[in-house]
Short mmCIF file of C-alpha atoms and ligand atoms in Angstrom, two decimals:
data_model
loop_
_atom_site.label_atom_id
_atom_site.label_comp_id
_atom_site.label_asym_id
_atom_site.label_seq_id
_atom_site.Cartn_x
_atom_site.Cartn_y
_atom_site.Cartn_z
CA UNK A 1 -9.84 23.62 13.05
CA UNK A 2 -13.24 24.96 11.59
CA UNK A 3 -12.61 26.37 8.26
CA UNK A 4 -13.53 29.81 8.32
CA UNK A 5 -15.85 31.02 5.38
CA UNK A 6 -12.89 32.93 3.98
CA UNK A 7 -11.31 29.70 3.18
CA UNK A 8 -14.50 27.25 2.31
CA UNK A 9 -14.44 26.69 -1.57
CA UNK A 10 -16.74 28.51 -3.56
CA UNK A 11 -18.34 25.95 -5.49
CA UNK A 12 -18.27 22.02 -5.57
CA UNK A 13 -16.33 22.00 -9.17
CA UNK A 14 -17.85 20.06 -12.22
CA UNK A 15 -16.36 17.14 -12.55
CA UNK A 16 -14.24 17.21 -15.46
CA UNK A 17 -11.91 14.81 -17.34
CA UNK A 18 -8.41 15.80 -16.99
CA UNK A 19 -5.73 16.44 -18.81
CA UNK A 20 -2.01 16.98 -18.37
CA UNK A 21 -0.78 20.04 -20.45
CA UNK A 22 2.91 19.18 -19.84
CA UNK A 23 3.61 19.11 -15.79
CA UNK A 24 0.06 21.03 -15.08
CA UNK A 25 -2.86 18.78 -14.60
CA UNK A 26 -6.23 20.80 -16.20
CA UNK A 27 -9.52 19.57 -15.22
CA UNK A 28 -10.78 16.85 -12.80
CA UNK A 29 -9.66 18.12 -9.20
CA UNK A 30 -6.25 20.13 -10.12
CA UNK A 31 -6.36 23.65 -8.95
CA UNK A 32 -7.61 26.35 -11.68
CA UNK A 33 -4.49 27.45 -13.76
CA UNK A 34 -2.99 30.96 -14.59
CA UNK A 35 -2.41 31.38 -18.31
CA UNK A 36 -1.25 33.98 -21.10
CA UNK A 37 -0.15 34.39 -24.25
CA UNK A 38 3.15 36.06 -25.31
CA UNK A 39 3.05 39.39 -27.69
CA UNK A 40 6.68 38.77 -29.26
CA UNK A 41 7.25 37.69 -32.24
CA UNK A 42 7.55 33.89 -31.57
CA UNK A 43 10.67 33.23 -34.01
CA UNK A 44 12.27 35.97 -32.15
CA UNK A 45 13.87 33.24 -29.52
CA UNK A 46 15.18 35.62 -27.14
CA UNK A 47 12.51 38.03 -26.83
CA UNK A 48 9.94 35.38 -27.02
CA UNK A 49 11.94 33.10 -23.73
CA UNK A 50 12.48 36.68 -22.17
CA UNK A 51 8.86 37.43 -22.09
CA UNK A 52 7.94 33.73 -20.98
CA UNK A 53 10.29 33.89 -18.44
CA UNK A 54 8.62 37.71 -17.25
CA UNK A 55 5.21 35.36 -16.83
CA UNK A 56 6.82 32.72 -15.00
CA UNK A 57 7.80 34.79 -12.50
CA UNK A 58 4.76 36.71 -12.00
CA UNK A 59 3.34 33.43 -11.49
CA UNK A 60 1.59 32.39 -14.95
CA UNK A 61 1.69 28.50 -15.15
CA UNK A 62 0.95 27.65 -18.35
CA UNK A 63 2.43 30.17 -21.71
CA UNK A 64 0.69 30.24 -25.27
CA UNK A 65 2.93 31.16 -28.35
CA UNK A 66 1.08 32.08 -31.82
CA UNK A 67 2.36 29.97 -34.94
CA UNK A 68 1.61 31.60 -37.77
CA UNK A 69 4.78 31.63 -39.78
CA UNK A 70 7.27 28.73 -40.75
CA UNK A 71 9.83 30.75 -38.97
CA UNK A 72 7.98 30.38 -35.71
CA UNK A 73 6.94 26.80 -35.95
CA UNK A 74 11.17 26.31 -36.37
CA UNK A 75 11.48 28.54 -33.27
CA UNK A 76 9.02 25.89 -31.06
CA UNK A 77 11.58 23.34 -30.08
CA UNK A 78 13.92 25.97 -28.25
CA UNK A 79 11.50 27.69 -27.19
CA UNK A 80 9.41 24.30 -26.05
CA UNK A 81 13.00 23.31 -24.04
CA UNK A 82 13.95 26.21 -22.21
CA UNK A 83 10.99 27.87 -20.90
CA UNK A 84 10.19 26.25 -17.65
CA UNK A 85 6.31 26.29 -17.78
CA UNK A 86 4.38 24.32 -20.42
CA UNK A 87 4.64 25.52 -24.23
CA UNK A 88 1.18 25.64 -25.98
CA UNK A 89 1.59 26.56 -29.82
CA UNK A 90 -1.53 28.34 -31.13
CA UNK A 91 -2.15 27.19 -34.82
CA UNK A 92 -5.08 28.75 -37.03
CA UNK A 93 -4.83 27.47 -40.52
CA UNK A 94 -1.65 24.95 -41.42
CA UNK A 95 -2.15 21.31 -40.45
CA UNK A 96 1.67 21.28 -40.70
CA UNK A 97 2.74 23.39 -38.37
CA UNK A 98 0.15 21.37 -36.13
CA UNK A 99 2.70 18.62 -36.85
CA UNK A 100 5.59 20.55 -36.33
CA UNK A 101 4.85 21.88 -32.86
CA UNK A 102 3.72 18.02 -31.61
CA UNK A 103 7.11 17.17 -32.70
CA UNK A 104 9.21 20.21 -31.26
CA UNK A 105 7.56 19.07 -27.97
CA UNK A 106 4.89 21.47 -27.05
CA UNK A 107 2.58 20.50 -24.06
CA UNK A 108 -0.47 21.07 -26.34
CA UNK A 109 -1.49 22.66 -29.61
CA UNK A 110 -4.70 24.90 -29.62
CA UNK A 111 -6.81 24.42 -33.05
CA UNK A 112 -9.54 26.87 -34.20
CA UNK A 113 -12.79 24.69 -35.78
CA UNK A 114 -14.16 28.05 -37.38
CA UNK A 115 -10.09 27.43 -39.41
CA UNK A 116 -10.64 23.53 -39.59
CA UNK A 117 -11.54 23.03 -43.17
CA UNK A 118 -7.92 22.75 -44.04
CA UNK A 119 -7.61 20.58 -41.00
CA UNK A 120 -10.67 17.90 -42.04
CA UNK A 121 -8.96 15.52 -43.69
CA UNK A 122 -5.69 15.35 -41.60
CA UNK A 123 -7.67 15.40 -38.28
CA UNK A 124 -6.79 11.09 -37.88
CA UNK A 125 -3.25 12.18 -38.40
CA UNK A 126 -3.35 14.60 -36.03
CA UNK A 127 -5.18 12.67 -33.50
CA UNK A 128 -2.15 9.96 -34.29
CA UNK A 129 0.21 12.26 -33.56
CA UNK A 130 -0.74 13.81 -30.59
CA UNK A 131 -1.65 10.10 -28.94
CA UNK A 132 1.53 9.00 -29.53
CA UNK A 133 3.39 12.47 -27.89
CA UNK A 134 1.15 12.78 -24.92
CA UNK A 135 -0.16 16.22 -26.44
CA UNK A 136 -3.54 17.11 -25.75
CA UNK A 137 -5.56 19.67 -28.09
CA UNK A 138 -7.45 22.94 -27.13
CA UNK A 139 -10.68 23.57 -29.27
CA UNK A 140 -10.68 27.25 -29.20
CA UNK A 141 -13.90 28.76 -30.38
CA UNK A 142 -14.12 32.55 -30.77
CA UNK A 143 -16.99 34.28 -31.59
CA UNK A 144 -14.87 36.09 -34.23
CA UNK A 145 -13.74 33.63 -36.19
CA UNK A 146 -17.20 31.09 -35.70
CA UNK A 147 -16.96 28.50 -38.47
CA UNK A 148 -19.40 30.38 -41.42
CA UNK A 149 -21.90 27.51 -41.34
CA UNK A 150 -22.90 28.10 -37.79
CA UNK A 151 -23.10 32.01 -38.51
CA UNK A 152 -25.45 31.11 -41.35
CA UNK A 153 -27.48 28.90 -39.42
CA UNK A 154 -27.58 30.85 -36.14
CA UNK A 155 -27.00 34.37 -37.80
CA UNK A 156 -24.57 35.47 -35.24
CA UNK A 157 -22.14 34.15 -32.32
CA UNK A 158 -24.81 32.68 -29.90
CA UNK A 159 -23.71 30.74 -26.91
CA UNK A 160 -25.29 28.01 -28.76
CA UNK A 161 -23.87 28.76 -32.22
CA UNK A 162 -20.49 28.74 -30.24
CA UNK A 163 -20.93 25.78 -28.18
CA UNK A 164 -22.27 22.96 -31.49
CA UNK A 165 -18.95 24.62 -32.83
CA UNK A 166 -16.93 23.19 -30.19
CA UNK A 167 -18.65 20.22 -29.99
CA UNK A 168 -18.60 19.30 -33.66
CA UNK A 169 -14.96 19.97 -33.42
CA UNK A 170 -14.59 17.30 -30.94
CA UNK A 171 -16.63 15.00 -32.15
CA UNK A 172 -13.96 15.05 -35.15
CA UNK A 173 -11.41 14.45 -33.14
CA UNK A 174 -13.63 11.44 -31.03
CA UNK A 175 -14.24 9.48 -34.27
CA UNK A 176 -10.21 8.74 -34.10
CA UNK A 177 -10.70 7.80 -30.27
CA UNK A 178 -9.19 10.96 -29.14
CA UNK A 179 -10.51 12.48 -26.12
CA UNK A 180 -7.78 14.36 -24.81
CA UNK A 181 -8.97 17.68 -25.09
CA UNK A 182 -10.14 21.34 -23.55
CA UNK A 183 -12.06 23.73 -24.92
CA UNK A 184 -13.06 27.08 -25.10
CA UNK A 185 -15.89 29.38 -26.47
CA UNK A 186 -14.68 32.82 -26.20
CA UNK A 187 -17.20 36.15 -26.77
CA UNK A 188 -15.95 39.55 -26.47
CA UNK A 189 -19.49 40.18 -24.12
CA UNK A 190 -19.34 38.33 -21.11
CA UNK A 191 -23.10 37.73 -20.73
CA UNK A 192 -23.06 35.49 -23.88
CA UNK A 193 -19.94 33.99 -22.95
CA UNK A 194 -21.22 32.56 -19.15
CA UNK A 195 -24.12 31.58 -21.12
CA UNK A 196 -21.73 29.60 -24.01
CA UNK A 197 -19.62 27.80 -20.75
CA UNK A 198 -22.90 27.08 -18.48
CA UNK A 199 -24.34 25.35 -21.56
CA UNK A 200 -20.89 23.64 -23.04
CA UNK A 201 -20.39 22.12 -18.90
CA UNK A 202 -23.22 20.68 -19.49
CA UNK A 203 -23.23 18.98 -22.77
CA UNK A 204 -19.31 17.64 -22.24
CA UNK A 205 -16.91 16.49 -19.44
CA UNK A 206 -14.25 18.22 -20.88
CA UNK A 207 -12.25 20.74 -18.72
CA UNK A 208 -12.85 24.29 -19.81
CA UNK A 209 -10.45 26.94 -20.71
CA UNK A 210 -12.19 29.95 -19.74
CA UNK A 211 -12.24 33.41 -21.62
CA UNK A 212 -13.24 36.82 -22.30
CA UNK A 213 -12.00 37.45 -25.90
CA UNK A 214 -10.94 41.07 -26.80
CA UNK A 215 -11.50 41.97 -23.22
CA UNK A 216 -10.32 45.19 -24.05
CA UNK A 217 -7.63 47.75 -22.26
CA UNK A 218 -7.00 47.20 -18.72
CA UNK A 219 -9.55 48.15 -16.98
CA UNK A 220 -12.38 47.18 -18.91
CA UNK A 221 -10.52 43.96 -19.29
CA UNK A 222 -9.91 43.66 -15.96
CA UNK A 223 -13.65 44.08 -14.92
CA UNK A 224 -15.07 42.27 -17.76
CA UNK A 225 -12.97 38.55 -17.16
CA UNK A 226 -13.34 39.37 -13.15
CA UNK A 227 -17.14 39.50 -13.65
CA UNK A 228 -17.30 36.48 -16.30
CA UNK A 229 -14.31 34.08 -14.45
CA UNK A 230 -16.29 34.97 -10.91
CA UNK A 231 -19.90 34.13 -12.33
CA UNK A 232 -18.42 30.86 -13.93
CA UNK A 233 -16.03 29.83 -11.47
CA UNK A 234 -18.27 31.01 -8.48
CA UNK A 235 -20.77 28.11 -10.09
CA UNK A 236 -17.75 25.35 -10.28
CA UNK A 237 -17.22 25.78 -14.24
CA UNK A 238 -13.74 26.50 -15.13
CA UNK A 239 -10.27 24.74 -15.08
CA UNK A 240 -7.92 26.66 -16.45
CA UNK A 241 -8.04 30.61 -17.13
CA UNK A 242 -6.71 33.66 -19.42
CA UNK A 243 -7.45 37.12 -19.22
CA UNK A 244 -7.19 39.10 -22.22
CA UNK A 245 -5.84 42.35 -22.25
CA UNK A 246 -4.85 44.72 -24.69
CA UNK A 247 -1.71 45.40 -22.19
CA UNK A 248 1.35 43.49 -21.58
CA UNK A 249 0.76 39.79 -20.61
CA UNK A 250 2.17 40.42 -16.96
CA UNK A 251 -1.28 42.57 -16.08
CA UNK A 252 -2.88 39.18 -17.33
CA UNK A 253 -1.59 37.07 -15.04
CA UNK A 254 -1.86 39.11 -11.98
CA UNK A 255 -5.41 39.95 -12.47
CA UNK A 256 -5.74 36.13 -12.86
CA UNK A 257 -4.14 35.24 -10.01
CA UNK A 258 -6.16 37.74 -8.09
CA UNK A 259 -9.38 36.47 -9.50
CA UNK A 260 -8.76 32.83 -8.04
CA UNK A 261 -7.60 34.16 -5.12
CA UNK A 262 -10.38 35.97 -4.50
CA UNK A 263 -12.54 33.00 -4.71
CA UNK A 264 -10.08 31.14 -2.86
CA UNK A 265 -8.82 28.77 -5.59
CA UNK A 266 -5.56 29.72 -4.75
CA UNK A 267 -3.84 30.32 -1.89
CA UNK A 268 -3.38 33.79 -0.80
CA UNK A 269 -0.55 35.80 -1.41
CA UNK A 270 -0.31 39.37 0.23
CA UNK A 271 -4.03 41.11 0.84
CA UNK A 272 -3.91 44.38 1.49
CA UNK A 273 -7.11 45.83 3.41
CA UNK A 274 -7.35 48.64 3.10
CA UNK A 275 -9.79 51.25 3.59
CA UNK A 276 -11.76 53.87 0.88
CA UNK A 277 -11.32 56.69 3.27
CA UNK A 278 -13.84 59.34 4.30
CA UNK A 279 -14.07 62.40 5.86
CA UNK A 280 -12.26 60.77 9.13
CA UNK A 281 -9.45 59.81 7.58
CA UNK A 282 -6.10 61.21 9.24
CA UNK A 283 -3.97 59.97 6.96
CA UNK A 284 -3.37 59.86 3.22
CA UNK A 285 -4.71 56.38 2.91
CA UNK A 286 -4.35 55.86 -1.00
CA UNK A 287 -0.66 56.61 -0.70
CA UNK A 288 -0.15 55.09 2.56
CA UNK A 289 -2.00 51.71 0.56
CA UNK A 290 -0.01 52.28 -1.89
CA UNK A 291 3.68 51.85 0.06
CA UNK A 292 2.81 49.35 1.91
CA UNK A 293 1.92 47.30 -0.86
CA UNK A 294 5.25 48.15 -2.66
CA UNK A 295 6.98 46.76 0.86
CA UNK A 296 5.42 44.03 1.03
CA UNK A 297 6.08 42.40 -3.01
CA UNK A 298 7.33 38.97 -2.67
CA UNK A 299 6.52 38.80 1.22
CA UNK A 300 7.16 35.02 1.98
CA UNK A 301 4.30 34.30 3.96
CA UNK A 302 0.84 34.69 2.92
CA UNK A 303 -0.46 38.09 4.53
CA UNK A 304 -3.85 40.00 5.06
CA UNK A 305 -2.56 43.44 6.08
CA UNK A 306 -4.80 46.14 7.34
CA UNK A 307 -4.50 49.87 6.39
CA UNK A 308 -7.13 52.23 8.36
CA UNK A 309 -7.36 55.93 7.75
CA UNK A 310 -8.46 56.10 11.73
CA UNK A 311 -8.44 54.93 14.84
CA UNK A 312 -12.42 55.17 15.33
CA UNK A 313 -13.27 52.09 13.02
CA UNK A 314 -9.82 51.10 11.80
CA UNK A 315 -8.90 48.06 14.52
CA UNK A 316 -12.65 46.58 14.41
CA UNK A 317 -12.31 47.01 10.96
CA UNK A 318 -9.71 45.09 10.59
CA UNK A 319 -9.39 41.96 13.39
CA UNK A 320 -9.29 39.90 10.78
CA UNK A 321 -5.90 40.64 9.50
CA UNK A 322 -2.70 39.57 10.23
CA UNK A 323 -1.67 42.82 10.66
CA UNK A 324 -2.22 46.20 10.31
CA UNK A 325 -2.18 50.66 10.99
CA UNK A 326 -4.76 52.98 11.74
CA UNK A 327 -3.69 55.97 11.57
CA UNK A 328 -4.60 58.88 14.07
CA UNK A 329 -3.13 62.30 14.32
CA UNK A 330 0.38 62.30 12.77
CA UNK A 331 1.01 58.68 14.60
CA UNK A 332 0.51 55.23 13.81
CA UNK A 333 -1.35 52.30 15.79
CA UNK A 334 -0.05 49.60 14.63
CA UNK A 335 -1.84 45.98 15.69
CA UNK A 336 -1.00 41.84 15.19
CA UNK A 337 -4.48 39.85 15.38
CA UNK A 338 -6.14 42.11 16.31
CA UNK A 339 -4.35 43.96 19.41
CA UNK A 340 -3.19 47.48 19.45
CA UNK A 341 0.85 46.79 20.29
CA UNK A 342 2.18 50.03 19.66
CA UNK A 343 1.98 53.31 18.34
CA UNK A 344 4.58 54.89 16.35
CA UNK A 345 5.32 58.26 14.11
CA UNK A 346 3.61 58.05 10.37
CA UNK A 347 7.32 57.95 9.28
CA UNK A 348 8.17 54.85 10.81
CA UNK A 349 4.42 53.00 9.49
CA UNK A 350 5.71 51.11 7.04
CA UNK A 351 8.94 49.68 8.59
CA UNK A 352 7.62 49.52 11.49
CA UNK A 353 5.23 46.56 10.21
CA UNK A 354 7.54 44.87 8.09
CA UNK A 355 9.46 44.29 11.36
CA UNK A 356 6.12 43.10 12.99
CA UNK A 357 5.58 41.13 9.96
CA UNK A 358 9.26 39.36 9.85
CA UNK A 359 8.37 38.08 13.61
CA UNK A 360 4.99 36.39 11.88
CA UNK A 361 7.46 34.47 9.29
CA UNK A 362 9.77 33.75 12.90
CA UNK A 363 6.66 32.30 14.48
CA UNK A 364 5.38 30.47 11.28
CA UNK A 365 8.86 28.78 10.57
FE1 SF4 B 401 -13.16 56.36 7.33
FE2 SF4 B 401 -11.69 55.47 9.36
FE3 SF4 B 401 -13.33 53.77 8.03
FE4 SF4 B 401 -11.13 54.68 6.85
S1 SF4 B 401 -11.20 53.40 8.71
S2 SF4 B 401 -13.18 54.61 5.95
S3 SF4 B 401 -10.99 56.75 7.64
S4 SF4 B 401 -13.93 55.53 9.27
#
């Protein structure tokens, strides 16, 4: 059929190069990834597989580990065999444990040019090394740590102070013939970082590991890397994704997933519609929202599910989901695409369209 708009892609995507980062494709016309980064100590196996393992089941796709001790880099080859979503070892200063995470079989090693002086002259052995292990190499820029000649000649973290650091990076790494690469340009302040990744799509076929650095707690986080990702991703720009939050790495990934869901990058999972409520309202929507949401976690079919605080605008509110209540003096109406097929006590809301729900998955399968 016709898609709908719902489901017509945002953007035509820059074309990108791609690269494989283990089993996940990045770049050219693979779907936008989820990624995080894990807050354990990285030597610490268990915690560290525990935590990756936490991500992989709220649906992150790709799992960064920090490297900044000779205890961790000997962690990376358990850590690199067991978890079941792509290992990328995040190295700021030693060329050697650059080495060591290529050989404990990471899916890619993420370098920091504003930390590559120590890296210059071994930058043909890594390129070597990663050829010949299929590991490709993040360039990850932050504004914090911007290589200190750029700062002088720019006087602070412009987008393009940011983006000739990522570039000259890669231009190292070019002069060995590698070109298996992402990068990033991360800024704490979103505005300079869409400008950074509108002007770095431009200048490079690269695919682009977007980010907010220091995104702050999770709401300010949240808002910030929704507002940046959308902008970017709304214009094409943007293969793979992290939100940073100063909360645990779970809230990451959801609010990632969410974000490319709500461009329709990925497929839905459950949508709940719900309304804000007014002075019509019969019902405690917020709560009401709020269980229904909790019923429907891990729902195996993707869902748009309606919650109305009354039956004056609730239904026409809603046709467009799968399902849904408006609520109406101590009852329930509870409707499937759009029709009214019963009513039932505010008790028996939330059951009640689970059951209608479970006879969707009947008709789907
Ligand atoms: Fe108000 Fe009813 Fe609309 Fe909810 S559905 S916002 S209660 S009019």
């Amino acid at each position: 059929g016709i898609p709908s708009v719902r489901t017509r892609p945002i953007a035509e995507r820059r074309t990108s190069r791609q690269i494989m980062v283990g089993s996940v494709p990045v770049g050219g016309d693979a779907p936008v990834s989820v990624q995080s980064m894990t807050t354990t100590v990285t030597a610490d196996v268990n915690a560290t597989l525990q935590q990756i393992a936490e991500l992989t089941a709220a649906g992150c796709q790709i799992v960064r580990v920090a490297v900044p001790s000779q205890d961790d880099a000997d962690a990376l080859p358990i850590i690199a065999r067991k978890s079941k979503i792509p290992v990328i070892a995040d190295i700021h200063f030693q060329p050697k444990y650059v080495f060591a995470a290529i050989a404990a079989g990471c899916a890619a090693v993420r370098v920091n040019p504003g930390n590559i002086k120590k890296f210059d002259d071994r930058v043909g052995e890594i390129a070597k090394a990663a050829t010949e292990h299929g590991v490709p190499i993040r360039i990850g820029v932050n504004a914090g740590s911007l290589d200190p000649r750029l700062l002088a000649k720019y006087g602070k973290a412009t987008p393009e102070a940011l983006v000739e650091s990522a570039l000259w990076e890669c231009s190292l790494f070019e002069e060995h013939g590698f070109r298996d690469i992402k990068i990033s340009v991360k800024h704490n302040d979103p505005v300079v970082m869409i400008q950074a990744y509108r002007l770095l799509a431009a200048r490079c076929d690269y695919p682009l590991h977007l980010g907010v650095t220091e995104a702050g707690p999770a709401f300010q986080g949240t808002v910030k890397s929704a507002v940046a990702f959308g902008a970017l991703l709304a214009e094409g720009i943007g293969d793979t994704i992290r939100v940073s939050l100063s909360a645990p790495p779970v809230e990451e990934v959801k609010v990632g997933n969410q974000i490319l869901e709500s461009l329709n990058l990925r497929e839905r999972g459950l949508e709940i519609v719900s309304c804000p409520s007014c002075g019509r309202a019969q019902v405690d929507v917020y709560t009401l929202a709020e269980q229904v949401t909790a019923a429907f976690d891990g729902f195996p079919i993707p869902l748009r599910v309606a919650v109305m605080g009354c039956v004056v605008n609730g239904p026409g509110e809603a046709r467009e989901a799968d399902l849904g209540v408006a609520s109406g003096n101590g009852k329930g109406q509870i409707f499937v695409k759009g029709e009214v097929i019963k009513t039932v006590p505010e008790s028996k809301i939330v059951e009640t369209l689970i059951e209608e729900a479970l006879k969707l998955v009947d008709a789907d399968t």
